[in-house]
Amino acid sequence: MKRSGPLFTLLGGLLLALFMLSLNVTTGSGGSSYGDSSSSTAKPAPPPSPSVKPSPSETSPSTKPSPSKKPRPPADGKYTGRTDDDTASVAITLREGKATAYYCDGRTTESWLKGDVEDDGSLRLTGKGGAKLDGRIKGDTVRGTVDVRDRPRAFSAPRAKKPAGLYRATSEVRGERLDGGWIVQPDGSQVGILNRDGEPTGAPRLDPATGTVRLPGGGRLTARPVVP
Protein backbone atom coordinates (compact mmCIF):
# COMPACT_ATOMS: atom_id res chain seq x y z
CA MET A 1 0.00 0.00 0.00
CA LYS A 2 2.79 2.42 0.74
CA ARG A 3 4.46 1.72 -2.63
CA SER A 4 1.26 2.41 -4.62
CA GLY A 5 0.92 5.99 -3.32
CA PRO A 6 3.85 7.46 -5.28
CA LEU A 7 2.74 5.55 -8.37
CA PHE A 8 -0.70 7.12 -8.30
CA THR A 9 0.83 10.51 -7.76
CA LEU A 10 3.10 10.08 -10.79
CA LEU A 11 0.21 8.84 -12.93
CA GLY A 12 -1.94 11.80 -11.90
CA GLY A 13 0.80 14.24 -12.82
CA LEU A 14 1.22 12.61 -16.24
CA LEU A 15 -2.52 12.87 -16.99
CA LEU A 16 -2.54 16.51 -15.94
CA ALA A 17 0.39 17.25 -18.26
CA LEU A 18 -1.37 15.59 -21.23
CA PHE A 19 -4.55 17.56 -20.54
CA MET A 20 -2.74 20.89 -20.45
CA LEU A 21 -0.89 20.08 -23.69
CA SER A 22 -4.10 19.28 -25.54
CA LEU A 23 -5.71 22.48 -24.24
CA ASN A 24 -2.85 24.64 -25.58
CA VAL A 25 -3.06 23.03 -29.03
CA THR A 26 -6.81 23.63 -29.24
CA THR A 27 -6.56 27.27 -28.16
CA GLY A 28 -3.82 28.11 -30.72
CA SER A 29 -5.67 26.65 -33.71
CA GLY A 30 -8.87 28.47 -32.71
CA GLY A 31 -7.14 31.86 -32.59
CA SER A 32 -5.69 31.30 -36.04
CA SER A 33 -9.13 30.43 -37.46
CA TYR A 34 -10.77 33.65 -36.18
CA GLY A 35 -7.92 35.75 -37.58
CA ASP A 36 -8.38 34.28 -41.08
CA SER A 37 -12.13 34.84 -41.03
CA SER A 38 -11.69 38.49 -40.08
CA SER A 39 -9.24 39.18 -42.92
CA SER A 40 -11.43 37.48 -45.55
CA THR A 41 -14.60 39.44 -44.76
CA ALA A 42 -13.21 42.92 -44.23
CA LYS A 43 -14.52 45.49 -46.82
CA PRO A 44 -12.10 47.84 -48.55
CA ALA A 45 -12.33 51.48 -47.61
CA PRO A 46 -14.51 53.48 -50.06
CA PRO A 47 -12.64 55.73 -52.50
CA PRO A 48 -12.71 59.42 -51.71
CA SER A 49 -15.74 61.13 -53.19
CA PRO A 50 -14.99 63.50 -56.08
CA SER A 51 -15.26 67.16 -55.34
CA VAL A 52 -18.63 68.60 -56.38
CA LYS A 53 -18.38 71.80 -58.36
CA PRO A 54 -21.14 74.33 -57.81
CA SER A 55 -23.47 74.90 -60.71
CA PRO A 56 -23.07 78.13 -62.74
CA SER A 57 -26.35 79.37 -61.26
CA GLU A 58 -24.81 79.12 -57.77
CA THR A 59 -21.56 80.92 -58.60
CA SER A 60 -22.52 83.45 -61.24
CA PRO A 61 -24.11 86.70 -60.08
CA SER A 62 -27.86 86.93 -60.54
CA THR A 63 -28.91 88.62 -63.76
CA LYS A 64 -32.23 90.33 -64.25
CA PRO A 65 -34.17 89.56 -67.45
CA SER A 66 -34.04 92.40 -69.92
CA PRO A 67 -37.35 94.24 -70.06
CA SER A 68 -39.36 93.80 -73.24
CA LYS A 69 -39.12 96.71 -75.61
CA LYS A 70 -42.22 98.85 -75.81
CA PRO A 71 -43.63 99.11 -79.33
CA ARG A 72 -42.90 102.39 -81.02
CA PRO A 73 -45.99 104.41 -82.00
CA PRO A 74 -46.77 104.41 -85.72
CA ALA A 75 -45.16 107.21 -87.70
CA ASP A 76 -47.23 110.06 -89.05
CA GLY A 77 -48.52 109.40 -92.54
CA LYS A 78 -51.48 109.09 -94.87
CA TYR A 79 -53.13 106.03 -96.39
CA THR A 80 -55.59 105.78 -99.25
CA GLY A 81 -57.42 102.80 -100.71
CA ARG A 82 -60.73 101.20 -101.49
CA THR A 83 -63.13 98.70 -99.99
CA ASP A 84 -62.66 95.10 -101.05
CA ASP A 85 -65.97 95.15 -102.96
CA ASP A 86 -64.75 98.29 -104.85
CA THR A 87 -67.88 100.28 -103.96
CA ALA A 88 -66.21 103.08 -101.95
CA SER A 89 -62.91 104.75 -101.11
CA VAL A 90 -61.21 105.10 -97.72
CA ALA A 91 -58.51 107.55 -96.64
CA ILE A 92 -56.78 107.79 -93.25
CA THR A 93 -54.37 110.41 -91.92
CA LEU A 94 -52.19 109.78 -88.84
CA ARG A 95 -50.49 112.42 -86.74
CA GLU A 96 -49.03 112.18 -83.23
CA GLY A 97 -51.14 109.19 -82.21
CA LYS A 98 -54.37 110.61 -83.63
CA ALA A 99 -56.23 109.55 -86.78
CA THR A 100 -58.88 111.01 -89.06
CA ALA A 101 -60.55 108.85 -91.72
CA TYR A 102 -62.99 109.52 -94.53
CA TYR A 103 -65.31 107.03 -96.20
CA CYS A 104 -66.90 108.09 -99.48
CA ASP A 105 -68.80 106.41 -102.33
CA GLY A 106 -68.70 109.56 -104.52
CA ARG A 107 -72.48 109.88 -104.65
CA THR A 108 -74.48 110.28 -101.44
CA THR A 109 -72.78 108.28 -98.68
CA GLU A 110 -69.85 109.56 -96.67
CA SER A 111 -68.55 109.55 -93.12
CA TRP A 112 -65.81 111.33 -91.19
CA LEU A 113 -64.29 109.28 -88.38
CA LYS A 114 -61.79 110.09 -85.64
CA GLY A 115 -59.93 108.33 -82.87
CA ASP A 116 -56.61 107.28 -81.38
CA VAL A 117 -53.82 105.13 -82.81
CA GLU A 118 -52.45 102.53 -80.39
CA ASP A 119 -48.74 101.75 -80.15
CA ASP A 120 -49.36 98.38 -81.80
CA GLY A 121 -50.85 100.12 -84.85
CA SER A 122 -54.49 99.34 -84.15
CA LEU A 123 -57.22 101.87 -84.92
CA ARG A 124 -60.71 102.24 -83.46
CA LEU A 125 -62.34 105.27 -85.02
CA THR A 126 -65.92 106.48 -84.68
CA GLY A 127 -68.18 108.91 -86.55
CA LYS A 128 -71.74 110.22 -86.64
CA GLY A 129 -74.66 107.84 -86.86
CA GLY A 130 -72.77 104.96 -85.26
CA ALA A 131 -70.16 104.78 -88.02
CA LYS A 132 -66.96 103.02 -87.01
CA LEU A 133 -63.66 101.88 -88.44
CA ASP A 134 -61.54 99.11 -86.94
CA GLY A 135 -58.16 98.48 -88.50
CA ARG A 136 -54.48 97.84 -87.97
CA ILE A 137 -51.32 99.06 -89.63
CA LYS A 138 -49.42 96.11 -91.08
CA GLY A 139 -46.22 97.21 -92.73
CA ASP A 140 -47.14 100.04 -95.11
CA THR A 141 -50.85 99.23 -95.28
CA VAL A 142 -53.91 99.72 -93.09
CA ARG A 143 -56.29 96.77 -93.24
CA GLY A 144 -59.62 96.58 -91.49
CA THR A 145 -63.37 97.08 -91.68
CA VAL A 146 -65.42 100.26 -92.00
CA ASP A 147 -69.08 100.21 -91.03
CA VAL A 148 -71.30 103.03 -92.29
CA ARG A 149 -75.09 102.82 -92.15
CA ASP A 150 -74.80 99.27 -90.78
CA ARG A 151 -73.02 98.08 -93.89
CA PRO A 152 -69.58 96.78 -92.83
CA ARG A 153 -67.02 96.53 -95.61
CA ALA A 154 -63.45 95.29 -95.52
CA PHE A 155 -60.86 97.67 -96.92
CA SER A 156 -57.16 97.99 -97.66
CA ALA A 157 -55.34 101.34 -97.73
CA PRO A 158 -51.62 101.47 -98.65
CA ARG A 159 -49.39 104.31 -97.50
CA ALA A 160 -49.58 107.23 -99.91
CA LYS A 161 -47.34 110.12 -100.91
CA LYS A 162 -48.26 113.64 -101.87
CA PRO A 163 -50.33 114.70 -103.76
CA ALA A 164 -52.35 111.59 -102.86
CA GLY A 165 -54.24 111.86 -99.60
CA LEU A 166 -57.29 113.30 -97.89
CA TYR A 167 -58.56 116.85 -98.48
CA ARG A 168 -61.42 118.93 -97.11
CA ALA A 169 -62.97 122.33 -97.82
CA THR A 170 -65.50 124.15 -95.68
CA SER A 171 -66.78 127.56 -96.68
CA GLU A 172 -69.79 129.71 -97.44
CA VAL A 173 -70.30 130.90 -100.99
CA ARG A 174 -73.15 133.25 -101.95
CA GLY A 175 -74.99 132.43 -98.75
CA GLU A 176 -74.72 128.69 -99.30
CA ARG A 177 -72.95 126.52 -96.76
CA LEU A 178 -70.47 124.20 -98.48
CA ASP A 179 -68.60 121.24 -97.00
CA GLY A 180 -66.62 118.93 -99.24
CA GLY A 181 -64.32 115.94 -98.83
CA TRP A 182 -61.95 114.42 -101.43
CA ILE A 183 -59.81 111.29 -101.57
CA VAL A 184 -56.98 111.47 -104.09
CA GLN A 185 -55.44 108.10 -104.99
CA PRO A 186 -51.76 107.59 -105.94
CA ASP A 187 -52.77 107.01 -109.58
CA GLY A 188 -54.38 110.47 -109.72
CA SER A 189 -57.97 109.28 -109.57
CA GLN A 190 -60.18 110.95 -106.99
CA VAL A 191 -63.62 110.72 -105.42
CA GLY A 192 -65.51 113.10 -103.18
CA ILE A 193 -68.81 114.50 -101.98
CA LEU A 194 -69.78 118.15 -101.72
CA ASN A 195 -72.57 119.04 -99.32
CA ARG A 196 -74.59 122.13 -100.24
CA ASP A 197 -76.56 123.19 -97.18
CA GLY A 198 -76.54 119.58 -96.06
CA GLU A 199 -77.49 118.05 -99.42
CA PRO A 200 -74.80 115.64 -100.69
CA THR A 201 -73.78 115.57 -104.34
CA GLY A 202 -70.76 114.32 -106.24
CA ALA A 203 -67.87 116.72 -105.68
CA PRO A 204 -66.31 118.67 -108.58
CA ARG A 205 -62.71 117.89 -109.37
CA LEU A 206 -59.96 119.05 -107.04
CA ASP A 207 -56.61 120.35 -108.25
CA PRO A 208 -54.22 118.69 -105.74
CA ALA A 209 -51.36 121.00 -106.66
CA THR A 210 -53.21 124.14 -105.58
CA GLY A 211 -56.20 122.77 -103.62
CA THR A 212 -58.53 124.71 -105.93
CA VAL A 213 -62.08 123.46 -106.57
CA ARG A 214 -64.08 125.24 -109.26
CA LEU A 215 -67.79 125.15 -108.54
CA PRO A 216 -70.43 124.64 -111.24
CA GLY A 217 -72.10 127.96 -112.02
CA GLY A 218 -69.14 130.00 -110.73
CA GLY A 219 -67.16 130.39 -107.55
CA ARG A 220 -64.41 128.31 -106.09
CA LEU A 221 -63.27 126.56 -102.95
CA THR A 222 -59.84 125.90 -101.53
CA ALA A 223 -59.37 122.42 -100.12
CA ARG A 224 -56.54 121.61 -97.73
CA PRO A 225 -54.91 118.36 -96.60
CA VAL A 226 -56.63 116.95 -93.51
CA VAL A 227 -54.53 116.90 -90.33
CA PRO A 228 -55.92 115.21 -87.18
PDB file of N, CA and C in Angstrom, residues 134-214:
ATOM      1  N   ASP A 134     -62.505  99.906 -87.714  1.00  0.00           N
ATOM      2  CA  ASP A 134     -61.545  99.112 -86.944  1.00  0.00           C
ATOM      3  C   ASP A 134     -60.474  98.614 -87.903  1.00  0.00           C
ATOM      4  N   GLY A 135     -59.231  98.904 -87.600  1.00  0.00           N
ATOM      5  CA  GLY A 135     -58.156  98.484 -88.498  1.00  0.00           C
ATOM      6  C   GLY A 135     -56.842  98.362 -87.770  1.00  0.00           C
ATOM      7  N   ARG A 136     -55.817  97.976 -88.522  1.00  0.00           N
ATOM      8  CA  ARG A 136     -54.479  97.842 -87.967  1.00  0.00           C
ATOM      9  C   ARG A 136     -53.464  98.112 -89.078  1.00  0.00           C
ATOM     10  N   ILE A 137     -52.402  98.798 -88.693  1.00  0.00           N
ATOM     11  CA  ILE A 137     -51.316  99.062 -89.631  1.00  0.00           C
ATOM     12  C   ILE A 137     -50.426  97.831 -89.694  1.00  0.00           C
ATOM     13  N   LYS A 138     -50.283  97.263 -90.866  1.00  0.00           N
ATOM     14  CA  LYS A 138     -49.415  96.110 -91.083  1.00  0.00           C
ATOM     15  C   LYS A 138     -48.427  96.473 -92.182  1.00  0.00           C
ATOM     16  N   GLY A 139     -47.204  96.752 -91.761  1.00  0.00           N
ATOM     17  CA  GLY A 139     -46.217  97.213 -92.726  1.00  0.00           C
ATOM     18  C   GLY A 139     -46.563  98.602 -93.224  1.00  0.00           C
ATOM     19  N   ASP A 140     -46.786  98.747 -94.521  1.00  0.00           N
ATOM     20  CA  ASP A 140     -47.143 100.040 -95.110  1.00  0.00           C
ATOM     21  C   ASP A 140     -48.608 100.087 -95.525  1.00  0.00           C
ATOM     22  N   THR A 141     -49.448  99.287 -94.897  1.00  0.00           N
ATOM     23  CA  THR A 141     -50.854  99.225 -95.277  1.00  0.00           C
ATOM     24  C   THR A 141     -51.750  99.139 -94.050  1.00  0.00           C
ATOM     25  N   VAL A 142     -52.873  99.850 -94.121  1.00  0.00           N
ATOM     26  CA  VAL A 142     -53.908  99.720 -93.090  1.00  0.00           C
ATOM     27  C   VAL A 142     -54.975  98.775 -93.622  1.00  0.00           C
ATOM     28  N   ARG A 143     -55.240  97.720 -92.870  1.00  0.00           N
ATOM     29  CA  ARG A 143     -56.288  96.774 -93.244  1.00  0.00           C
ATOM     30  C   ARG A 143     -57.320  96.731 -92.126  1.00  0.00           C
ATOM     31  N   GLY A 144     -58.587  96.622 -92.523  1.00  0.00           N
ATOM     32  CA  GLY A 144     -59.621  96.581 -91.494  1.00  0.00           C
ATOM     33  C   GLY A 144     -61.009  96.561 -92.085  1.00  0.00           C
ATOM     34  N   THR A 145     -61.965  97.055 -91.284  1.00  0.00           N
ATOM     35  CA  THR A 145     -63.369  97.078 -91.676  1.00  0.00           C
ATOM     36  C   THR A 145     -63.954  98.435 -91.337  1.00  0.00           C
ATOM     37  N   VAL A 146     -64.719  99.005 -92.246  1.00  0.00           N
ATOM     38  CA  VAL A 146     -65.417 100.257 -92.003  1.00  0.00           C
ATOM     39  C   VAL A 146     -66.917  99.980 -92.095  1.00  0.00           C
ATOM     40  N   ASP A 147     -67.638 100.482 -91.110  1.00  0.00           N
ATOM     41  CA  ASP A 147     -69.077 100.215 -91.026  1.00  0.00           C
ATOM     42  C   ASP A 147     -69.821 101.544 -91.041  1.00  0.00           C
ATOM     43  N   VAL A 148     -70.509 101.818 -92.140  1.00  0.00           N
ATOM     44  CA  VAL A 148     -71.296 103.033 -92.291  1.00  0.00           C
ATOM     45  C   VAL A 148     -72.714 102.635 -92.681  1.00  0.00           C
ATOM     46  N   ARG A 149     -73.685 103.158 -91.926  1.00  0.00           N
ATOM     47  CA  ARG A 149     -75.094 102.818 -92.146  1.00  0.00           C
ATOM     48  C   ARG A 149     -75.336 101.305 -92.040  1.00  0.00           C
ATOM     49  N   ASP A 150     -74.644 100.706 -91.055  1.00  0.00           N
ATOM     50  CA  ASP A 150     -74.801  99.272 -90.779  1.00  0.00           C
ATOM     51  C   ASP A 150     -74.461  98.406 -91.992  1.00  0.00           C
ATOM     52  N   ARG A 151     -73.501  98.858 -92.749  1.00  0.00           N
ATOM     53  CA  ARG A 151     -73.015  98.077 -93.892  1.00  0.00           C
ATOM     54  C   ARG A 151     -71.496  97.929 -93.786  1.00  0.00           C
ATOM     55  N   PRO A 152     -71.035  96.962 -92.995  1.00  0.00           N
ATOM     56  CA  PRO A 152     -69.582  96.784 -92.827  1.00  0.00           C
ATOM     57  C   PRO A 152     -68.920  96.301 -94.114  1.00  0.00           C
ATOM     58  N   ARG A 153     -67.784  96.907 -94.416  1.00  0.00           N
ATOM     59  CA  ARG A 153     -67.019  96.535 -95.612  1.00  0.00           C
ATOM     60  C   ARG A 153     -65.539  96.465 -95.255  1.00  0.00           C
ATOM     61  N   ALA A 154     -64.900  95.414 -95.705  1.00  0.00           N
ATOM     62  CA  ALA A 154     -63.454  95.293 -95.518  1.00  0.00           C
ATOM     63  C   ALA A 154     -62.756  96.240 -96.489  1.00  0.00           C
ATOM     64  N   PHE A 155     -61.599  96.746 -96.069  1.00  0.00           N
ATOM     65  CA  PHE A 155     -60.856  97.670 -96.923  1.00  0.00           C
ATOM     66  C   PHE A 155     -59.361  97.450 -96.755  1.00  0.00           C
ATOM     67  N   SER A 156     -58.621  98.005 -97.704  1.00  0.00           N
ATOM     68  CA  SER A 156     -57.163  97.994 -97.656  1.00  0.00           C
ATOM     69  C   SER A 156     -56.682  99.347 -98.158  1.00  0.00           C
ATOM     70  N   ALA A 157     -55.811 100.004 -97.362  1.00  0.00           N
ATOM     71  CA  ALA A 157     -55.341 101.343 -97.731  1.00  0.00           C
ATOM     72  C   ALA A 157     -53.824 101.420 -97.584  1.00  0.00           C
ATOM     73  N   PRO A 158     -53.091 101.352 -98.703  1.00  0.00           N
ATOM     74  CA  PRO A 158     -51.621 101.467 -98.646  1.00  0.00           C
ATOM     75  C   PRO A 158     -51.184 102.897 -98.302  1.00  0.00           C
ATOM     76  N   ARG A 159     -49.966 102.999 -97.806  1.00  0.00           N
ATOM     77  CA  ARG A 159     -49.388 104.306 -97.501  1.00  0.00           C
ATOM     78  C   ARG A 159     -49.249 105.109 -98.783  1.00  0.00           C
ATOM     79  N   ALA A 160     -49.579 106.384 -98.718  1.00  0.00           N
ATOM     80  CA  ALA A 160     -49.581 107.229 -99.912  1.00  0.00           C
ATOM     81  C   ALA A 160     -48.634 108.412 -99.745  1.00  0.00           C
ATOM     82  N   LYS A 161     -48.201 108.947-100.883  1.00  0.00           N
ATOM     83  CA  LYS A 161     -47.343 110.121-100.911  1.00  0.00           C
ATOM     84  C   LYS A 161     -48.055 111.262-101.635  1.00  0.00           C
ATOM     85  N   LYS A 162     -47.680 112.455-101.259  1.00  0.00           N
ATOM     86  CA  LYS A 162     -48.258 113.643-101.870  1.00  0.00           C
ATOM     87  C   LYS A 162     -48.064 113.613-103.384  1.00  0.00           C
ATOM     88  N   PRO A 163     -49.092 114.001-104.149  1.00  0.00           N
ATOM     89  CA  PRO A 163     -50.329 114.700-103.762  1.00  0.00           C
ATOM     90  C   PRO A 163     -51.476 113.783-103.329  1.00  0.00           C
ATOM     91  N   ALA A 164     -51.287 112.464-103.330  1.00  0.00           N
ATOM     92  CA  ALA A 164     -52.352 111.586-102.862  1.00  0.00           C
ATOM     93  C   ALA A 164     -52.637 111.874-101.391  1.00  0.00           C
ATOM     94  N   GLY A 165     -53.884 111.637-100.989  1.00  0.00           N
ATOM     95  CA  GLY A 165     -54.238 111.864 -99.596  1.00  0.00           C
ATOM     96  C   GLY A 165     -55.671 112.311 -99.436  1.00  0.00           C
ATOM     97  N   LEU A 166     -55.938 112.872 -98.278  1.00  0.00           N
ATOM     98  CA  LEU A 166     -57.288 113.297 -97.891  1.00  0.00           C
ATOM     99  C   LEU A 166     -57.349 114.818 -97.805  1.00  0.00           C
ATOM    100  N   TYR A 167     -58.390 115.391 -98.435  1.00  0.00           N
ATOM    101  CA  TYR A 167     -58.562 116.848 -98.475  1.00  0.00           C
ATOM    102  C   TYR A 167     -59.984 117.206 -98.048  1.00  0.00           C
ATOM    103  N   ARG A 168     -60.095 118.446 -97.517  1.00  0.00           N
ATOM    104  CA  ARG A 168     -61.424 118.931 -97.112  1.00  0.00           C
ATOM    105  C   ARG A 168     -61.507 120.443 -97.305  1.00  0.00           C
ATOM    106  N   ALA A 169     -62.702 120.893 -97.657  1.00  0.00           N
ATOM    107  CA  ALA A 169     -62.965 122.334 -97.820  1.00  0.00           C
ATOM    108  C   ALA A 169     -64.296 122.665 -97.164  1.00  0.00           C
ATOM    109  N   THR A 170     -64.280 123.684 -96.340  1.00  0.00           N
ATOM    110  CA  THR A 170     -65.500 124.151 -95.676  1.00  0.00           C
ATOM    111  C   THR A 170     -65.569 125.667 -95.848  1.00  0.00           C
ATOM    112  N   SER A 171     -66.664 126.125 -96.417  1.00  0.00           N
ATOM    113  CA  SER A 171     -66.778 127.556 -96.680  1.00  0.00           C
ATOM    114  C   SER A 171     -68.241 127.923 -96.912  1.00  0.00           C
ATOM    115  N   GLU A 172     -68.457 129.213 -97.098  1.00  0.00           N
ATOM    116  CA  GLU A 172     -69.788 129.711 -97.438  1.00  0.00           C
ATOM    117  C   GLU A 172     -69.642 130.569 -98.697  1.00  0.00           C
ATOM    118  N   VAL A 173     -70.375 130.198 -99.712  1.00  0.00           N
ATOM    119  CA  VAL A 173     -70.300 130.896-100.987  1.00  0.00           C
ATOM    120  C   VAL A 173     -71.708 131.341-101.382  1.00  0.00           C
ATOM    121  N   ARG A 174     -71.860 132.671-101.548  1.00  0.00           N
ATOM    122  CA  ARG A 174     -73.148 133.251-101.948  1.00  0.00           C
ATOM    123  C   ARG A 174     -74.286 132.803-101.032  1.00  0.00           C
ATOM    124  N   GLY A 175     -73.976 132.777 -99.730  1.00  0.00           N
ATOM    125  CA  GLY A 175     -74.991 132.427 -98.749  1.00  0.00           C
ATOM    126  C   GLY A 175     -75.262 130.929 -98.631  1.00  0.00           C
ATOM    127  N   GLU A 176     -74.501 130.139 -99.334  1.00  0.00           N
ATOM    128  CA  GLU A 176     -74.715 128.690 -99.300  1.00  0.00           C
ATOM    129  C   GLU A 176     -73.557 128.031 -98.532  1.00  0.00           C
ATOM    130  N   ARG A 177     -73.958 127.210 -97.562  1.00  0.00           N
ATOM    131  CA  ARG A 177     -72.951 126.520 -96.763  1.00  0.00           C
ATOM    132  C   ARG A 177     -72.431 125.318 -97.533  1.00  0.00           C
ATOM    133  N   LEU A 178     -71.088 125.267 -97.711  1.00  0.00           N
ATOM    134  CA  LEU A 178     -70.467 124.197 -98.482  1.00  0.00           C
ATOM    135  C   LEU A 178     -69.477 123.419 -97.610  1.00  0.00           C
ATOM    136  N   ASP A 179     -69.521 122.113 -97.742  1.00  0.00           N
ATOM    137  CA  ASP A 179     -68.602 121.243 -97.000  1.00  0.00           C
ATOM    138  C   ASP A 179     -68.263 120.061 -97.905  1.00  0.00           C
ATOM    139  N   GLY A 180     -67.006 119.978 -98.298  1.00  0.00           N
ATOM    140  CA  GLY A 180     -66.616 118.928 -99.237  1.00  0.00           C
ATOM    141  C   GLY A 180     -65.436 118.101 -98.757  1.00  0.00           C
ATOM    142  N   GLY A 181     -65.426 116.827 -99.144  1.00  0.00           N
ATOM    143  CA  GLY A 181     -64.318 115.938 -98.834  1.00  0.00           C
ATOM    144  C   GLY A 181     -63.851 115.236-100.097  1.00  0.00           C
ATOM    145  N   TRP A 182     -62.528 115.055-100.231  1.00  0.00           N
ATOM    146  CA  TRP A 182     -61.953 114.420-101.428  1.00  0.00           C
ATOM    147  C   TRP A 182     -60.898 113.392-101.000  1.00  0.00           C
ATOM    148  N   ILE A 183     -60.871 112.281-101.707  1.00  0.00           N
ATOM    149  CA  ILE A 183     -59.811 111.290-101.568  1.00  0.00           C
ATOM    150  C   ILE A 183     -59.080 111.213-102.898  1.00  0.00           C
ATOM    151  N   VAL A 184     -57.797 111.529-102.891  1.00  0.00           N
ATOM    152  CA  VAL A 184     -56.976 111.467-104.094  1.00  0.00           C
ATOM    153  C   VAL A 184     -56.093 110.226-103.988  1.00  0.00           C
ATOM    154  N   GLN A 185     -56.214 109.338-104.980  1.00  0.00           N
ATOM    155  CA  GLN A 185     -55.443 108.100-104.988  1.00  0.00           C
ATOM    156  C   GLN A 185     -54.068 108.329-105.634  1.00  0.00           C
ATOM    157  N   PRO A 186     -53.109 107.431-105.360  1.00  0.00           N
ATOM    158  CA  PRO A 186     -51.761 107.586-105.942  1.00  0.00           C
ATOM    159  C   PRO A 186     -51.758 107.624-107.474  1.00  0.00           C
ATOM    160  N   ASP A 187     -52.744 106.998-108.118  1.00  0.00           N
ATOM    161  CA  ASP A 187     -52.773 107.012-109.582  1.00  0.00           C
ATOM    162  C   ASP A 187     -53.416 108.271-110.146  1.00  0.00           C
ATOM    163  N   GLY A 188     -53.785 109.219-109.268  1.00  0.00           N
ATOM    164  CA  GLY A 188     -54.376 110.475-109.718  1.00  0.00           C
ATOM    165  C   GLY A 188     -55.892 110.478-109.719  1.00  0.00           C
ATOM    166  N   SER A 189     -56.513 109.322-109.627  1.00  0.00           N
ATOM    167  CA  SER A 189     -57.972 109.277-109.570  1.00  0.00           C
ATOM    168  C   SER A 189     -58.449 109.836-108.235  1.00  0.00           C
ATOM    169  N   GLN A 190     -59.658 110.357-108.216  1.00  0.00           N
ATOM    170  CA  GLN A 190     -60.184 110.947-106.995  1.00  0.00           C
ATOM    171  C   GLN A 190     -61.691 110.776-106.906  1.00  0.00           C
ATOM    172  N   VAL A 191     -62.190 110.837-105.672  1.00  0.00           N
ATOM    173  CA  VAL A 191     -63.621 110.722-105.417  1.00  0.00           C
ATOM    174  C   VAL A 191     -63.949 111.634-104.246  1.00  0.00           C
ATOM    175  N   GLY A 192     -65.146 112.198-104.270  1.00  0.00           N
ATOM    176  CA  GLY A 192     -65.515 113.100-103.182  1.00  0.00           C
ATOM    177  C   GLY A 192     -66.991 113.415-103.186  1.00  0.00           C
ATOM    178  N   ILE A 193     -67.421 114.054-102.120  1.00  0.00           N
ATOM    179  CA  ILE A 193     -68.811 114.499-101.984  1.00  0.00           C
ATOM    180  C   ILE A 193     -68.798 115.939-101.502  1.00  0.00           C
ATOM    181  N   LEU A 194     -69.623 116.759-102.118  1.00  0.00           N
ATOM    182  CA  LEU A 194     -69.779 118.150-101.719  1.00  0.00           C
ATOM    183  C   LEU A 194     -71.197 118.344-101.180  1.00  0.00           C
ATOM    184  N   ASN A 195     -71.283 118.762 -99.932  1.00  0.00           N
ATOM    185  CA  ASN A 195     -72.575 119.038 -99.315  1.00  0.00           C
ATOM    186  C   ASN A 195     -72.922 120.520 -99.490  1.00  0.00           C
ATOM    187  N   ARG A 196     -74.086 120.776-100.068  1.00  0.00           N
ATOM    188  CA  ARG A 196     -74.586 122.132-100.243  1.00  0.00           C
ATOM    189  C   ARG A 196     -75.778 122.310 -99.305  1.00  0.00           C
ATOM    190  N   ASP A 197     -75.532 123.038 -98.221  1.00  0.00           N
ATOM    191  CA  ASP A 197     -76.560 123.194 -97.183  1.00  0.00           C
ATOM    192  C   ASP A 197     -77.083 121.833 -96.719  1.00  0.00           C
ATOM    193  N   GLY A 198     -76.182 120.886 -96.598  1.00  0.00           N
ATOM    194  CA  GLY A 198     -76.537 119.583 -96.065  1.00  0.00           C
ATOM    195  C   GLY A 198     -76.985 118.567 -97.091  1.00  0.00           C
ATOM    196  N   GLU A 199     -77.080 118.971 -98.365  1.00  0.00           N
ATOM    197  CA  GLU A 199     -77.494 118.050 -99.421  1.00  0.00           C
ATOM    198  C   GLU A 199     -76.252 117.512-100.146  1.00  0.00           C
ATOM    199  N   PRO A 200     -76.016 116.189-100.080  1.00  0.00           N
ATOM    200  CA  PRO A 200     -74.800 115.639-100.692  1.00  0.00           C
ATOM    201  C   PRO A 200     -74.933 115.447-102.200  1.00  0.00           C
ATOM    202  N   THR A 201     -73.869 115.810-102.901  1.00  0.00           N
ATOM    203  CA  THR A 201     -73.776 115.566-104.341  1.00  0.00           C
ATOM    204  C   THR A 201     -72.331 115.175-104.650  1.00  0.00           C
ATOM    205  N   GLY A 202     -72.120 114.627-105.832  1.00  0.00           N
ATOM    206  CA  GLY A 202     -70.760 114.318-106.242  1.00  0.00           C
ATOM    207  C   GLY A 202     -69.925 115.582-106.302  1.00  0.00           C
ATOM    208  N   ALA A 203     -68.698 115.533-105.750  1.00  0.00           N
ATOM    209  CA  ALA A 203     -67.866 116.724-105.679  1.00  0.00           C
ATOM    210  C   ALA A 203     -67.205 117.016-107.018  1.00  0.00           C
ATOM    211  N   PRO A 204     -67.078 118.310-107.382  1.00  0.00           N
ATOM    212  CA  PRO A 204     -66.309 118.671-108.582  1.00  0.00           C
ATOM    213  C   PRO A 204     -64.840 118.338-108.361  1.00  0.00           C
ATOM    214  N   ARG A 205     -64.100 118.328-109.437  1.00  0.00           N
ATOM    215  CA  ARG A 205     -62.708 117.892-109.369  1.00  0.00           C
ATOM    216  C   ARG A 205     -61.854 118.873-108.572  1.00  0.00           C
ATOM    217  N   LEU A 206     -60.919 118.296-107.833  1.00  0.00           N
ATOM    218  CA  LEU A 206     -59.964 119.055-107.038  1.00  0.00           C
ATOM    219  C   LEU A 206     -58.621 119.074-107.749  1.00  0.00           C
ATOM    220  N   ASP A 207     -57.978 120.242-107.742  1.00  0.00           N
ATOM    221  CA  ASP A 207     -56.612 120.348-108.252  1.00  0.00           C
ATOM    222  C   ASP A 207     -55.668 120.139-107.064  1.00  0.00           C
ATOM    223  N   PRO A 208     -55.049 118.950-106.916  1.00  0.00           N
ATOM    224  CA  PRO A 208     -54.220 118.686-105.736  1.00  0.00           C
ATOM    225  C   PRO A 208     -53.027 119.619-105.609  1.00  0.00           C
ATOM    226  N   ALA A 209     -52.536 120.134-106.724  1.00  0.00           N
ATOM    227  CA  ALA A 209     -51.357 120.997-106.664  1.00  0.00           C
ATOM    228  C   ALA A 209     -51.650 122.315-105.958  1.00  0.00           C
ATOM    229  N   THR A 210     -52.854 122.849-106.165  1.00  0.00           N
ATOM    230  CA  THR A 210     -53.207 124.143-105.582  1.00  0.00           C
ATOM    231  C   THR A 210     -54.328 124.053-104.547  1.00  0.00           C
ATOM    232  N   GLY A 211     -55.053 122.924-104.518  1.00  0.00           N
ATOM    233  CA  GLY A 211     -56.198 122.773-103.617  1.00  0.00           C
ATOM    234  C   GLY A 211     -57.439 123.473-104.127  1.00  0.00           C
ATOM    235  N   THR A 212     -57.407 123.957-105.383  1.00  0.00           N
ATOM    236  CA  THR A 212     -58.533 124.714-105.929  1.00  0.00           C
ATOM    237  C   THR A 212     -59.645 123.792-106.416  1.00  0.00           C
ATOM    238  N   VAL A 213     -60.884 124.177-106.095  1.00  0.00           N
ATOM    239  CA  VAL A 213     -62.077 123.460-106.569  1.00  0.00           C
ATOM    240  C   VAL A 213     -62.983 124.496-107.239  1.00  0.00           C
ATOM    241  N   ARG A 214     -63.200 124.327-108.536  1.00  0.00           N
ATOM    242  CA  ARG A 214     -64.079 125.237-109.264  1.00  0.00           C
ATOM    243  C   ARG A 214     -65.502 124.703-109.202  1.00  0.00           C
TER     244      ARG A 214
END
